[in-house]
Tab-separated table of C-alpha atoms in Angstrom:
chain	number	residue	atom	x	y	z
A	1	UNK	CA	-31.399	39.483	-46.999
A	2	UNK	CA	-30.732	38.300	-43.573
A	3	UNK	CA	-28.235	41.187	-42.583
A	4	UNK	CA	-30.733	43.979	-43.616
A	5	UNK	CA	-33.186	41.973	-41.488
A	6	UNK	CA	-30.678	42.167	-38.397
A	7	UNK	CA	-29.762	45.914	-39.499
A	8	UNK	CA	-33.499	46.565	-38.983
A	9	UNK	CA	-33.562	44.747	-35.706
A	10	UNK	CA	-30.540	46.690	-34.622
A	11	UNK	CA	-32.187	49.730	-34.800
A	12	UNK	CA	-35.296	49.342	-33.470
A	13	UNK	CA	-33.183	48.298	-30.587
A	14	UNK	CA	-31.655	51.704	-30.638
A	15	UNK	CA	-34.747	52.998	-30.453
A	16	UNK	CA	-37.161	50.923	-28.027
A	17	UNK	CA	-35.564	53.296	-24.814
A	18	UNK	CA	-37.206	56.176	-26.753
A	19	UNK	CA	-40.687	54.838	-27.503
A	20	UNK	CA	-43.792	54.842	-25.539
A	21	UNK	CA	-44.493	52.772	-22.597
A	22	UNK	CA	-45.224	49.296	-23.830
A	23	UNK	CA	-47.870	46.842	-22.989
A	24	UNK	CA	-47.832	43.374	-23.458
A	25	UNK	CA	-51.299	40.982	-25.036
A	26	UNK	CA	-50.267	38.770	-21.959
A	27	UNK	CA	-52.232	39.890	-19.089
A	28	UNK	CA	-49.590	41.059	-16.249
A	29	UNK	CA	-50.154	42.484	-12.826
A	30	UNK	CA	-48.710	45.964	-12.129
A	31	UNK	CA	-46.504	44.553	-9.383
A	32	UNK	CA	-45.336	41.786	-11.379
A	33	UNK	CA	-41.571	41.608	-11.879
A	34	UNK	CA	-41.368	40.692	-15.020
A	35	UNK	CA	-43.366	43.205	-17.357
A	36	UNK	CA	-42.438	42.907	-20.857
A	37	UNK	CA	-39.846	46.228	-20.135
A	38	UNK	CA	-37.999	43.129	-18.516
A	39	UNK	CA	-38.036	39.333	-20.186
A	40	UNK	CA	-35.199	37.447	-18.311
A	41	UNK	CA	-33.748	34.755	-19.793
A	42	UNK	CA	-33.626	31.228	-17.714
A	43	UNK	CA	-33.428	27.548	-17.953
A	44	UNK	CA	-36.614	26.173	-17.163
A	45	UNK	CA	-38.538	22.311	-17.463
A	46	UNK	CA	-42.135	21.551	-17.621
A	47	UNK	CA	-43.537	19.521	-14.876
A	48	UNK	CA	-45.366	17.287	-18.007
A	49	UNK	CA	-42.194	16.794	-19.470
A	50	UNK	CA	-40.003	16.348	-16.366
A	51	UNK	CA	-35.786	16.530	-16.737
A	52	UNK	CA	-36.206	17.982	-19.993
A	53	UNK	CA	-34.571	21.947	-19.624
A	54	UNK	CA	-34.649	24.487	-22.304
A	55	UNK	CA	-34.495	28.262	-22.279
A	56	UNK	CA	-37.167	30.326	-21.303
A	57	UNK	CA	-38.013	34.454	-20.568
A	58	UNK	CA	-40.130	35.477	-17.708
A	59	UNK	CA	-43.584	37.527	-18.440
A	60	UNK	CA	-45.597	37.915	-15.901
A	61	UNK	CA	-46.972	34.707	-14.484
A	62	UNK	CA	-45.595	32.999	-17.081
A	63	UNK	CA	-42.770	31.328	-18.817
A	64	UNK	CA	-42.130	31.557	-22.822
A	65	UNK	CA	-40.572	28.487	-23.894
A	66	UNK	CA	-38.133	29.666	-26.145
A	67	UNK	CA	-37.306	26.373	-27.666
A	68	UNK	CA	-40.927	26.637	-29.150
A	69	UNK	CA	-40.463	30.125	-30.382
A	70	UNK	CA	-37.686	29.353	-32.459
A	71	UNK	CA	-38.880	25.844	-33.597
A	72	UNK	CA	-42.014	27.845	-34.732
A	73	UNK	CA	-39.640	30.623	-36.914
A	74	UNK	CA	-40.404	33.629	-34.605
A	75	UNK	CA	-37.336	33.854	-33.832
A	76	UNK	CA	-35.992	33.481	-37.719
A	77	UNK	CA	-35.572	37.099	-38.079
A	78	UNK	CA	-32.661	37.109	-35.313
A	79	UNK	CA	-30.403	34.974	-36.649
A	80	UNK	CA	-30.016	32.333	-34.207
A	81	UNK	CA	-29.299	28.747	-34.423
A	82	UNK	CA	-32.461	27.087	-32.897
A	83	UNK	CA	-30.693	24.573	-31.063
A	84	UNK	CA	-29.787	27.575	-28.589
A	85	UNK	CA	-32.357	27.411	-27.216
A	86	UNK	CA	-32.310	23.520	-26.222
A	87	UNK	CA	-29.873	23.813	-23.842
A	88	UNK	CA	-29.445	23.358	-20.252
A	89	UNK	CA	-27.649	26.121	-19.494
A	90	UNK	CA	-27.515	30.006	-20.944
A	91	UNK	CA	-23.765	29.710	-21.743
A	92	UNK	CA	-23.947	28.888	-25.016
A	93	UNK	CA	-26.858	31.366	-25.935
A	94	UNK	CA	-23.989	33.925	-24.434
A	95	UNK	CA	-22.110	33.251	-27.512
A	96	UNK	CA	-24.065	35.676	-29.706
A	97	UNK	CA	-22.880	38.229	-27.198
A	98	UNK	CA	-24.406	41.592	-26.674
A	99	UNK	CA	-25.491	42.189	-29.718
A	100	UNK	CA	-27.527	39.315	-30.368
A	101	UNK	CA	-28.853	38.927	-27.078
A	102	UNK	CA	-30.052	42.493	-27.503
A	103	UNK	CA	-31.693	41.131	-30.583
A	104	UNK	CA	-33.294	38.072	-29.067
A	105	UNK	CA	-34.578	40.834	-26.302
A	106	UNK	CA	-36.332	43.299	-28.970
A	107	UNK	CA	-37.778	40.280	-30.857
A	108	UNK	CA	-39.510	38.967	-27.450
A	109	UNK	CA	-41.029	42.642	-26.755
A	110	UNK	CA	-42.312	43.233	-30.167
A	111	UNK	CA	-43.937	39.650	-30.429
A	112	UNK	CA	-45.500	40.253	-27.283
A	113	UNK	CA	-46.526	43.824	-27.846
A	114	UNK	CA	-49.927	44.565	-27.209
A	115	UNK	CA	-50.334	45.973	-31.054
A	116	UNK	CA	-48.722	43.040	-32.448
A	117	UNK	CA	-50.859	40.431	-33.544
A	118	UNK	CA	-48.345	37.858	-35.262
A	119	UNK	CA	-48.568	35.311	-32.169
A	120	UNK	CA	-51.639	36.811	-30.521
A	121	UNK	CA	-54.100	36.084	-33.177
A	122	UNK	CA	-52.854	32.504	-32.847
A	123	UNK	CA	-54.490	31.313	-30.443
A	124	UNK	CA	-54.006	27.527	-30.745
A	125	UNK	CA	-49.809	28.086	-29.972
A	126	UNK	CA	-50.257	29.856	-27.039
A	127	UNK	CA	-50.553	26.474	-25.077
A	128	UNK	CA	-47.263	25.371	-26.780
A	129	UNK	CA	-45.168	28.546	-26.100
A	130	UNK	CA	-46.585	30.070	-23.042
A	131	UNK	CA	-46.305	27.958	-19.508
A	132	UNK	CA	-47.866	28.823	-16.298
A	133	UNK	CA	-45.149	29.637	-13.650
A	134	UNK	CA	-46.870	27.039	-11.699
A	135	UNK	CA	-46.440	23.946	-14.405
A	136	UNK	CA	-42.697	24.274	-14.395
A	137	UNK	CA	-39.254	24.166	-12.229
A	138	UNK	CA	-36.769	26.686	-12.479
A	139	UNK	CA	-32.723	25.522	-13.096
A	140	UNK	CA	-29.341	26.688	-12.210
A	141	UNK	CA	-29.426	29.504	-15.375
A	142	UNK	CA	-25.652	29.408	-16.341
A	143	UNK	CA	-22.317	26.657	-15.739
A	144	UNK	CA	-20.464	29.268	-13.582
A	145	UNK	CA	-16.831	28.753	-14.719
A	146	UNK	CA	-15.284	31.196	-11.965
A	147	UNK	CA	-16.267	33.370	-9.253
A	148	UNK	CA	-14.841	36.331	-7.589
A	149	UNK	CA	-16.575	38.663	-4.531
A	150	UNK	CA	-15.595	41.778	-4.249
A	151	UNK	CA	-16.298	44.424	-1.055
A	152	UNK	CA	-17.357	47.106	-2.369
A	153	UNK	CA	-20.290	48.979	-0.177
A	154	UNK	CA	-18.574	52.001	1.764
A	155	UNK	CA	-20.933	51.214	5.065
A	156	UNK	CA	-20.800	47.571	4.771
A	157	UNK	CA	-16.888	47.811	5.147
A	158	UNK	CA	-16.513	50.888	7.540
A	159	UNK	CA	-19.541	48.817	9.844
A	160	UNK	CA	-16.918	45.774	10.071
A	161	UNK	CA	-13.874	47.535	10.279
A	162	UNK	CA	-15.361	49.538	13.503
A	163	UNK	CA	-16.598	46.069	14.917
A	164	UNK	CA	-13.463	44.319	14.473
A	165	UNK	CA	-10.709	47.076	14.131
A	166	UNK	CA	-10.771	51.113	14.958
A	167	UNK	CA	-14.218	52.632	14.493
A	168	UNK	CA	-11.538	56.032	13.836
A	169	UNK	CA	-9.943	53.873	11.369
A	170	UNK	CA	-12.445	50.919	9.607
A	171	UNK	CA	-11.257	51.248	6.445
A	172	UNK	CA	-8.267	49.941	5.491
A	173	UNK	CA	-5.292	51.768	3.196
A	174	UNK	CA	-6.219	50.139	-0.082
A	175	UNK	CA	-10.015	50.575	-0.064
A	176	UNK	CA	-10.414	53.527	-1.475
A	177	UNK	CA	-7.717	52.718	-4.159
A	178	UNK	CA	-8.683	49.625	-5.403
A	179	UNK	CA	-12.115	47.497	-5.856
A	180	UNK	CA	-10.841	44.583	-2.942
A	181	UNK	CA	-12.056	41.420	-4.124
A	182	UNK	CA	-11.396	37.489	-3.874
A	183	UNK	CA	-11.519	34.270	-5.758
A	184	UNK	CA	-14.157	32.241	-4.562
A	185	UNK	CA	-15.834	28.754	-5.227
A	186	UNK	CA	-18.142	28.222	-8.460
A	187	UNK	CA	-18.960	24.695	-7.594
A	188	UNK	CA	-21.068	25.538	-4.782
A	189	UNK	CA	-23.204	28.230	-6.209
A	190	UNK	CA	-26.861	26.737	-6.344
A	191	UNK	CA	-30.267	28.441	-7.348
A	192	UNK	CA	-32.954	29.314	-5.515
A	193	UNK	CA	-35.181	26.555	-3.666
A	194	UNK	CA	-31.815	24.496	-3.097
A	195	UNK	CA	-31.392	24.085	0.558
A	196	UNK	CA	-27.875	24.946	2.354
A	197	UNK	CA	-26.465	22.846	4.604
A	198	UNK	CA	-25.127	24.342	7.918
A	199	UNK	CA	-21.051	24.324	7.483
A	200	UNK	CA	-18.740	22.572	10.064
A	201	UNK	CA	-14.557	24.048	10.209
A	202	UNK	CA	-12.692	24.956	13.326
A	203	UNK	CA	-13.624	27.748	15.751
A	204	UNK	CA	-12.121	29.833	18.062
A	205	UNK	CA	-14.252	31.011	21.003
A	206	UNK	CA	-11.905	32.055	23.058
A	207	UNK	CA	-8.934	33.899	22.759
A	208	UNK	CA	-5.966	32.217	24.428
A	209	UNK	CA	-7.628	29.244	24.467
A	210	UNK	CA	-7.273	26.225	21.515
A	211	UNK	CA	-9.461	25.975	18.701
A	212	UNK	CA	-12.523	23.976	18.405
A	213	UNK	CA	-14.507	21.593	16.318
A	214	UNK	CA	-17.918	21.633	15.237
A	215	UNK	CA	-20.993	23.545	13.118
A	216	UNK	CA	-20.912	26.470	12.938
A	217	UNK	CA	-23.058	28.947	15.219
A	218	UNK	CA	-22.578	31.922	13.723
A	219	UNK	CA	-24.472	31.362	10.083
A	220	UNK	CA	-25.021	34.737	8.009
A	221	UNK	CA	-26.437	36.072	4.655
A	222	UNK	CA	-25.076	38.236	2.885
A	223	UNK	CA	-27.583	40.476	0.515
A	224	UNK	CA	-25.771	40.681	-2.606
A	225	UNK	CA	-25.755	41.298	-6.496
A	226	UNK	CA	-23.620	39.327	-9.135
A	227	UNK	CA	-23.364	40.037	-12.908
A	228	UNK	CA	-22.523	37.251	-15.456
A	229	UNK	CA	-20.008	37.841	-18.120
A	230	UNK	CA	-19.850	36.980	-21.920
A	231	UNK	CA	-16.653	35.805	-23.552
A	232	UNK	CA	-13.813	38.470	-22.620
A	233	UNK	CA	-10.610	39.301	-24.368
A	234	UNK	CA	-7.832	37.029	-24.908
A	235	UNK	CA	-5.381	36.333	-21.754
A	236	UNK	CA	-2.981	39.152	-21.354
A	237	UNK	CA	-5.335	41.721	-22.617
A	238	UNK	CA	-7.516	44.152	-20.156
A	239	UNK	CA	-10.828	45.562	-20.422
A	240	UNK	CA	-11.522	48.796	-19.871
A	241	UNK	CA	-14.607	50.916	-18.069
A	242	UNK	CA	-15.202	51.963	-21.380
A	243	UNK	CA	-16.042	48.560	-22.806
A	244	UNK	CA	-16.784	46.689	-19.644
A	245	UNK	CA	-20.840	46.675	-20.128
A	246	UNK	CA	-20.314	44.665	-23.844
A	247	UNK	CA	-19.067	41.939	-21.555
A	248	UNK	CA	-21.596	41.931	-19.054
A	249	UNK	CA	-24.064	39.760	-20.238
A	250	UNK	CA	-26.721	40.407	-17.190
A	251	UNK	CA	-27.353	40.194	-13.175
A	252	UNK	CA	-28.905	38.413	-10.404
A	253	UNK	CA	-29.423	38.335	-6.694
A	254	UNK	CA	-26.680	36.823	-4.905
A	255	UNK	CA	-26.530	35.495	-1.484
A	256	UNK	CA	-23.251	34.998	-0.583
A	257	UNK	CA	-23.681	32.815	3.056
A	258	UNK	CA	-20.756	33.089	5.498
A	259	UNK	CA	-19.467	31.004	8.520
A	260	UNK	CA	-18.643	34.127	10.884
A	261	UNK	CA	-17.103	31.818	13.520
A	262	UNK	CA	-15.208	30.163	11.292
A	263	UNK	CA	-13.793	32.474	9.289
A	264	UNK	CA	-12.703	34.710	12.103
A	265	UNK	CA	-10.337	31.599	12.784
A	266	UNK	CA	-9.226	30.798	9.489
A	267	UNK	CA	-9.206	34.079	7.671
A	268	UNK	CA	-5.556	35.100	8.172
A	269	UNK	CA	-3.397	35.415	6.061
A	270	UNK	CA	-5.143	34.263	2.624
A	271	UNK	CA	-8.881	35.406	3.507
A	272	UNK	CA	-11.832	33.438	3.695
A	273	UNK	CA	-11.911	29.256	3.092
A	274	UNK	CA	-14.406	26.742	4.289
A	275	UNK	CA	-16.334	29.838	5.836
A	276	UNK	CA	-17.354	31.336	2.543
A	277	UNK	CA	-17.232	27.982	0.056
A	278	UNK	CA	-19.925	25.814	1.895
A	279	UNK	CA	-22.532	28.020	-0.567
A	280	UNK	CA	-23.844	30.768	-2.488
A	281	UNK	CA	-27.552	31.050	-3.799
A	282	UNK	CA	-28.527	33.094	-6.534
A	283	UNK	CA	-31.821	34.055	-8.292
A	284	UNK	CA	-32.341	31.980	-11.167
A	285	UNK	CA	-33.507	34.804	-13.630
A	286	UNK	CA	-31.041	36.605	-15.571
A	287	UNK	CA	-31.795	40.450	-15.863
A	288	UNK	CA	-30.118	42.051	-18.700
A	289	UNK	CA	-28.136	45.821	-18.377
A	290	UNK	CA	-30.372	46.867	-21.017
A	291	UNK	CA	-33.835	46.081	-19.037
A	292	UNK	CA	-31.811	47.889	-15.967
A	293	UNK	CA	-31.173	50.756	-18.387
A	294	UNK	CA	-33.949	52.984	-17.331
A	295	UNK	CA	-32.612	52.839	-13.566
A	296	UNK	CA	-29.185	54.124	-14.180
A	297	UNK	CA	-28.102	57.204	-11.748
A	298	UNK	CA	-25.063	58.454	-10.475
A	299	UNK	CA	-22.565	57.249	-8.405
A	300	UNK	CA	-21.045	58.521	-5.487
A	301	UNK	CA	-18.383	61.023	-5.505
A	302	UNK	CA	-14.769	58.597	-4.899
A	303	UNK	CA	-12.167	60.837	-3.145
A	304	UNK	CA	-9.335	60.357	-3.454
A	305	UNK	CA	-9.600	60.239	-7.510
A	306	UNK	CA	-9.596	56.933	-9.342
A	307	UNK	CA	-6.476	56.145	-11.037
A	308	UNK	CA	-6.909	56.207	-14.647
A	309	UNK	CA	-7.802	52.746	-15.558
A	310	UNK	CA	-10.784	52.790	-13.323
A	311	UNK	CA	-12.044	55.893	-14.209
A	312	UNK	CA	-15.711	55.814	-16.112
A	313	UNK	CA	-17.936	58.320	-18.015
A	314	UNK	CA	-21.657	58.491	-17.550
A	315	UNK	CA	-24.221	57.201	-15.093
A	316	UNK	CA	-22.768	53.159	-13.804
A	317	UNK	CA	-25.066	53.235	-10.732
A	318	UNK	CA	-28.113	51.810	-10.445
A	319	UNK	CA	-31.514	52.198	-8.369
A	320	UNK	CA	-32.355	48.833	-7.408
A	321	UNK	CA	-34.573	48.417	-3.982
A	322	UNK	CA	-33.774	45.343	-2.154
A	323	UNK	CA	-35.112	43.343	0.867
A	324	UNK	CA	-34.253	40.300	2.949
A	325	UNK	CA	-36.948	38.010	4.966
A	326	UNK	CA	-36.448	35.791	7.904
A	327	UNK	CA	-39.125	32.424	7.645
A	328	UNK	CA	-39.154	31.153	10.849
A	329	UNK	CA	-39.698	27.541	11.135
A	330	UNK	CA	-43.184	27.739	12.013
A	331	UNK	CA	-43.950	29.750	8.696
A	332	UNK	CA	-44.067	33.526	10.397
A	333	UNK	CA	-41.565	35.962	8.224
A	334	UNK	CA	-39.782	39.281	9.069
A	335	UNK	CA	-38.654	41.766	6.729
A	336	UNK	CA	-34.938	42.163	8.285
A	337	UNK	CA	-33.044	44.443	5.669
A	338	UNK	CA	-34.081	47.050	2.900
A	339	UNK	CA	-31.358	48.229	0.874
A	340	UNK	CA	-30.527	49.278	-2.289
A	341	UNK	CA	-27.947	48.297	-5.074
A	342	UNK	CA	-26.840	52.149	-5.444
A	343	UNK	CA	-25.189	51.960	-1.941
A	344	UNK	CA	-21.655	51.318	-3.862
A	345	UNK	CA	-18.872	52.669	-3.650
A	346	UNK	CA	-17.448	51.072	-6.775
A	347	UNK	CA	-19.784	50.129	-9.837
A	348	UNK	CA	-19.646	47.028	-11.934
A	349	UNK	CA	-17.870	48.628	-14.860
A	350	UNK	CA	-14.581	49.514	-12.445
A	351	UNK	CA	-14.784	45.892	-11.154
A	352	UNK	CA	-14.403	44.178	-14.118
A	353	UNK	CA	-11.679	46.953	-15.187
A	354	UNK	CA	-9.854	46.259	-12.110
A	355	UNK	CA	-10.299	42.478	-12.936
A	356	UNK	CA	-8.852	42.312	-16.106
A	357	UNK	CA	-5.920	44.978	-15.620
A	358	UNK	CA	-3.910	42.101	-14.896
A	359	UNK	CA	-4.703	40.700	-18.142
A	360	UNK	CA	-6.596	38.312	-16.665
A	361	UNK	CA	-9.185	36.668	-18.639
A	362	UNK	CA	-12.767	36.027	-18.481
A	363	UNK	CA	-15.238	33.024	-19.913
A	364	UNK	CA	-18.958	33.470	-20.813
A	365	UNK	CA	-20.698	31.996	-17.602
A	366	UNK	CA	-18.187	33.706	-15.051
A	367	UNK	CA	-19.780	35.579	-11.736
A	368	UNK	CA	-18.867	38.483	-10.235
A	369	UNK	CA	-20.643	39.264	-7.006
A	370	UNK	CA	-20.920	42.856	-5.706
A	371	UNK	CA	-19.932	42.173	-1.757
A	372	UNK	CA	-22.411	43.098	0.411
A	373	UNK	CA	-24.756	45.958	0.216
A	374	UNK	CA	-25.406	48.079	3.107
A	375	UNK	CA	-27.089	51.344	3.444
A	376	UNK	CA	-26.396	54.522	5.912
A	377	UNK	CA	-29.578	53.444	8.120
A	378	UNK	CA	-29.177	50.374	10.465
A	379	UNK	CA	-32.155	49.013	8.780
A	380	UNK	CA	-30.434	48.578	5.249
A	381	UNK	CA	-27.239	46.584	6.554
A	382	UNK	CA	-27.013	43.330	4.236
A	383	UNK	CA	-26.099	41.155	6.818
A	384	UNK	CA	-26.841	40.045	10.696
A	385	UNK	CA	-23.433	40.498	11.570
A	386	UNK	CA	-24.402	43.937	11.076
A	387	UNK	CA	-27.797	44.197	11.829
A	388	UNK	CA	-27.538	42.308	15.292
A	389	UNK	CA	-23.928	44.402	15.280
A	390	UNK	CA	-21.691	40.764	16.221
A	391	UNK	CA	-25.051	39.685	18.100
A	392	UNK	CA	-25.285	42.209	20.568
A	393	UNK	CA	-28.465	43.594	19.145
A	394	UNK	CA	-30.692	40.699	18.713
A	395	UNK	CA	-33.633	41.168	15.845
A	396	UNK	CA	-36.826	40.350	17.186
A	397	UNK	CA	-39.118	38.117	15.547
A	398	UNK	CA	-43.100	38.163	15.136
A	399	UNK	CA	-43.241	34.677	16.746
A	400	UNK	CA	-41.567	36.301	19.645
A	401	UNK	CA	-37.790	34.861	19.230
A	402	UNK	CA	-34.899	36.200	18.120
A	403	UNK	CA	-32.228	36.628	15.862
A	404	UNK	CA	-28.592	37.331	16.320
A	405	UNK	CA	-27.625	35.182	13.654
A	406	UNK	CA	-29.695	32.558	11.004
A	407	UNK	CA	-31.164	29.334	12.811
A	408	UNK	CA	-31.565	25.596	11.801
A	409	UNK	CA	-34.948	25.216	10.224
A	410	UNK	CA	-34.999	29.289	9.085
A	411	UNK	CA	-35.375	30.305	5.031
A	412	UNK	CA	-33.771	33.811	3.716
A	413	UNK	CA	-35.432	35.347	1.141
A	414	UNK	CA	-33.995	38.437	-1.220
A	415	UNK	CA	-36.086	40.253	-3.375
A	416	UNK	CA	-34.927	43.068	-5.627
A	417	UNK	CA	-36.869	44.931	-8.326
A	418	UNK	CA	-36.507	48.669	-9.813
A	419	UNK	CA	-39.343	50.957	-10.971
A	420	UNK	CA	-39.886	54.277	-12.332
A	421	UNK	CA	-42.260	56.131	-14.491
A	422	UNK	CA	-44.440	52.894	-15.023
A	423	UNK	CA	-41.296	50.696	-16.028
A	424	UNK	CA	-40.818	48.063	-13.318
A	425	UNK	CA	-38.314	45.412	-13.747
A	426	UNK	CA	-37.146	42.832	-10.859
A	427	UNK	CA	-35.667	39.746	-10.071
A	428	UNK	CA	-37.764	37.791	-8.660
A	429	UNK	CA	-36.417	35.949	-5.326
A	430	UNK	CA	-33.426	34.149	-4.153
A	431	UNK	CA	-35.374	31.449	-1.373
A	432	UNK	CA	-33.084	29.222	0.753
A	433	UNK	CA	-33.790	26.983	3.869
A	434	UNK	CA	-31.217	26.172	6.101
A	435	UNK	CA	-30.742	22.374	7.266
A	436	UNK	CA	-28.797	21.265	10.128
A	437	UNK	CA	-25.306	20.244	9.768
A	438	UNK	CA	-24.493	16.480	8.969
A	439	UNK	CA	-23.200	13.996	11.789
């Protein structure tokens, strides 16, 4: 009985990119991220029942506690133990994989279907499964087990490689061959709202001269995207392009803050250290592939070819607008940077081919961020390195200062949402103050 219930469900999954546009019985602003085309999945607690976190999907201006769903059998029909969705963390919902967070997905959108009357006509549950945005706090949405950053924007790299190498030559041998990435720090990746604190390391100001001391004065964003994985094959065994978006389980916005001044000391031989693990800040809503589905185009043409293993059918790219504010201080903000996710060179899918050719593993809860994402125009460069070009372009500011680089007291925000033929879907915002470095 329960497997022809989860046959049905799989199909009307096959089919919900087909049918008309949907419209949800909660009420939902056109310009709201999180239409029911989208649902997120996130780790939420009420403000009335403080340090208490469960999972929850975004809709609109509200939260759907998820834990109540299930307790409450609408989520029966899935097959999912309801203790999922007591946890503090997504990892262990990841453990239905794909496929049954696919289900969970279709469930949500048919429940909350305009033409579906199952929870709507119950009126006195509403205040038990639906919660204000405003009544709760939004959590850290997965345990992030490892992370790797990858440099994979065509502009971003040739715009550093002219500023710090030959502008004839800014791309180095392998970049074209290979999706260059790094291992970085999980510990330090923190949601949005979670203040960074201004790194300290060793400079070098001069060349010629010894190395200093001190905080760093040359703070940077970078305007990023990360995916999370599911469960991955068994050590020794690779994933290929083919398979790579079963293990991708969904993505956020990823700001991946760098210590220029230090790591231009400290970055030979073995890459970035202390100037890259001080932080990263992510978006704490967890958009799945299948929500992005509708914004899939093609990707650019890669010359010279691929070799074999990273070679991909079908459309990998998506259209994903982003932006980055500057908060000054004093409250005044400055849209610094629109860009857009399809400004790769290499897609997700070749990544996490590339990853695993090794037979390296990967663990449900794992984050792989995209480097960052410049476009062709000065205005779409995803960081102030580039936009102030090494600070010799300062970015004005509407309370009449300026910007070479990110200031004590300052807040970055990233924003990034998708939309097409009436379907939006976004991510919300990534929001992060900047505190002065400790004594």
């Amino acid at each position: 009985m329960l497997q022809r219930s989860l046959n049905r469900t799989s199909h009307a999954i096959r089919s919900v990119s087909t049918r008309a546009l949907r419209r949800s019985w909660v009420p939902i602003s056109p310009t709201s991220d999180f239409s029911i085309h989208n649902l997120p999945l996130g780790i939420f607690s009420r403000h009335s029942d403080v340090g208490r976190k469960v999972v929850g999907a975004a809709l609109g201006d509200i939260v759907i506690d998820l834990r109540a769903l299930a307790s409450l059998g609408y989520l029966d029909a899935i097959g999912v133990e309801k203790d999922m969705f007591q946890q503090d963390v997504l990892n262990p919902l990841m453990g239905m994989g794909k496929a049954g967070c696919r289900r969970l997905r279709s469930r949500l959108q048919e429940l909350f279907d305009s033409e579906n009357q199952e929870l709507q006509s119950k009126v006195e549950l509403h205040q038990e499964v639906l919660v204000p945005m405003g009544a709760i706090d939004l959590h850290m949405p997965v345990k992030v087990g490892d992370y790797t950053d990858f440099y994979s924007s065509e502009q971003h790299a040739t715009n550093v490689g002219s500023m710090f190498r030959d502008p004839k030559n800014a791309l180095l041998p392998n970049w074209k061959h290979i999706p260059v990435g790094y291992h970085g720090r999980a510990s330090s990746i923190v949601p949005s709202g979670v203040p960074i604190q201004r790194p300290k390391g060793q400079q070098l100001p001069k060349d010629g001269e010894p190395p200093i001391f001190g905080a760093c004065k040359l703070l940077d964003f970078e305007l990023e995207m990360a995916f999370v994985t599911f469960d991955g094959k068994p050590l020794g065994d690779s994933i290929s392009t083919a398979e790579a978006e079963d293990f991708i389980f969904g993505l956020v916005l990823f700001n991946d803050w760098s210590a220029r001044d230090i790591q231009k000391w400290e970055y030979v031989p073995l890459g970035p250290f202390l100037s890259k693990n001080f932080g990263s800040s992510i978006s704490p809503w967890v958009v799945s592939l299948d929500a992005l589905d509708p914004f899939r185009i093609s990707g650019p043409k890669q010359d010279p070819e691929p070799f074999p293993y990273l070679k991909y059918q079908g459309n990998k790219t998506y259209d994903i607008n982003l932006e980055v504010d500057i908060v000054t201080p004093g409250g005044m903000t400055q849209t610094v940077c629109k860009s857009n996710f399809k400004h790769m060179y290499w897609n997700m899918v070749q990544q996490l081919a590339h990853h695993t050719i090794n037979g390296c593993n990967i663990r449900a809860g794992d984050m792989l961020a995209s480097g960052t994402i410049s476009g062709p125009s000065p205005d779409s460069y995803g960081s102030m390195l580039e936009l102030s070009w090494r600070g010799t372009k300062p970015v004005p500011m509407p309370d009449g200062t300026e910007r070479k680089f990110i200031l004590d007291g300052d807040t970055v925000v990233m924003r990034g949402q998708a939309e097409k033929d009436g379907v939006r879907v976004g991510f919300g915002e990534v929001r992060t103050e900047v505190l002065p470095a400790r004594d």
